[in-house]
Amino acid sequence: HLDPARSYSSDEAVFVGNIYEPPLQYHFLKRPYQLEPLTAAAMPAVRYFDAGGRELPADVDPAQIAVSEYEIRLKPGIAYQPHPCFARAPGGALRYVPIRPDELARIERFEQFTEKGSRELVAADYVYQIRRLAHPRVQSPILGLMADHIVGLRELAATLAREAKGLPRDAYLDIGRFEFPGAYVVDRYTYRIRVKGKYPQFAYWLAMAFFAPNVNSYRRLVF
């Protein structure tokens, strides 16, 4: 599968690794392996908090840490590959959303979407992608593990599963309207992820495509 929230095999990784850009990557030459920024402007800044929400020093006993908060700031100016979902009509409205049923019926190949557009990558895209891990129709293979670590992800998954049961299979489920404290936007280029306890391995997950936005992360659009 080529959806980065779902893909988890080495055969798929040959393609996925050349398409999607998570915030971090591995340095190409250094051994032992070392993380470095990719779309992030710098390595994530990590802060620790106790159960009462008070910030703790970096050298605190891990047993006192209730939440680790990763702040990631993106490099400005990164653009999506041109895609029909970003195409705009002359008046500024999205060209293909909603698409007329008769127009869609004439399209058999992706190339038949004749108009494309792009836009800048922003922090909200990364937060939305994290939410997608909990989408019942995505069936992300890392949901079980990430639900043990990302604050509120398990609860979000349960809420979305209940909501999806009452909808037709092809209906749009707006996952952005449900409360989720595990990831949030700070400003246009900055977002934070909240992790239970101290889990330093989480930084390595940020180098995987599961945490990379894509056209599926473009809110309100379904293709």
CSV table of N, CA, C and O in Angstrom, one decimal, residues 71-74 122-124 127 184-192:
chain,number,residue,atom,x,y,z
A,71,GLU,N,8.4,19.4,20.2
A,71,GLU,CA,8.1,20.6,19.3
A,71,GLU,C,8.9,20.5,18.1
A,71,GLU,O,10.1,20.4,18.1
A,72,ILE,N,8.2,20.6,16.9
A,72,ILE,CA,8.8,20.4,15.6
A,72,ILE,C,8.5,21.7,14.8
A,72,ILE,O,7.3,22.0,14.6
A,73,ARG,N,9.5,22.3,14.3
A,73,ARG,CA,9.3,23.5,13.5
A,73,ARG,C,9.8,23.2,12.0
A,73,ARG,O,10.9,22.7,11.8
A,74,LEU,N,8.9,23.4,11.1
A,74,LEU,CA,9.2,23.1,9.7
A,74,LEU,C,10.0,24.2,9.0
A,74,LEU,O,9.9,25.3,9.3
A,122,VAL,N,2.4,22.9,5.7
A,122,VAL,CA,2.3,23.6,6.9
A,122,VAL,C,2.1,22.6,8.1
A,122,VAL,O,1.9,21.4,7.9
A,123,ALA,N,2.2,23.1,9.3
A,123,ALA,CA,2.2,22.2,10.5
A,123,ALA,C,0.9,21.5,10.6
A,123,ALA,O,0.8,20.3,11.0
A,124,ALA,N,-0.2,22.1,10.2
A,124,ALA,CA,-1.5,21.4,10.3
A,124,ALA,C,-1.6,20.1,9.5
A,124,ALA,O,-2.3,19.2,9.8
A,127,VAL,N,-0.1,17.4,11.7
A,127,VAL,CA,-1.0,17.1,12.8
A,127,VAL,C,-2.2,16.2,12.3
A,127,VAL,O,-2.6,15.2,12.9
A,184,TYR,N,-0.9,19.0,18.2
A,184,TYR,CA,-1.6,20.3,17.9
A,184,TYR,C,-0.7,21.3,17.3
A,184,TYR,O,0.5,21.2,17.4
A,185,VAL,N,-1.3,22.2,16.6
A,185,VAL,CA,-0.6,23.3,15.9
A,185,VAL,C,-0.3,24.4,16.8
A,185,VAL,O,-1.1,24.9,17.6
A,186,VAL,N,1.0,24.9,16.7
A,186,VAL,CA,1.4,26.1,17.5
A,186,VAL,C,1.3,27.3,16.6
A,186,VAL,O,0.7,28.3,17.0
A,187,ASP,N,1.8,27.3,15.4
A,187,ASP,CA,1.7,28.3,14.4
A,187,ASP,C,1.8,27.7,13.0
A,187,ASP,O,1.9,26.4,12.9
A,188,ARG,N,1.9,28.4,12.0
A,188,ARG,CA,1.9,27.9,10.6
A,188,ARG,C,2.9,26.8,10.4
A,188,ARG,O,2.7,25.9,9.7
A,189,TYR,N,4.1,27.0,11.0
A,189,TYR,CA,5.2,26.0,10.7
A,189,TYR,C,5.6,25.2,11.9
A,189,TYR,O,6.6,24.4,11.9
A,190,THR,N,4.9,25.3,13.0
A,190,THR,CA,5.3,24.6,14.3
A,190,THR,C,4.1,23.8,14.8
A,190,THR,O,3.0,24.2,14.8
A,191,TYR,N,4.4,22.6,15.2
A,191,TYR,CA,3.5,21.7,15.9
A,191,TYR,C,4.1,21.0,17.0
A,191,TYR,O,5.4,20.8,17.1
A,192,ARG,N,3.3,20.4,17.9
A,192,ARG,CA,3.8,19.7,19.0
A,192,ARG,C,3.1,18.3,19.1
A,192,ARG,O,1.9,18.2,18.8
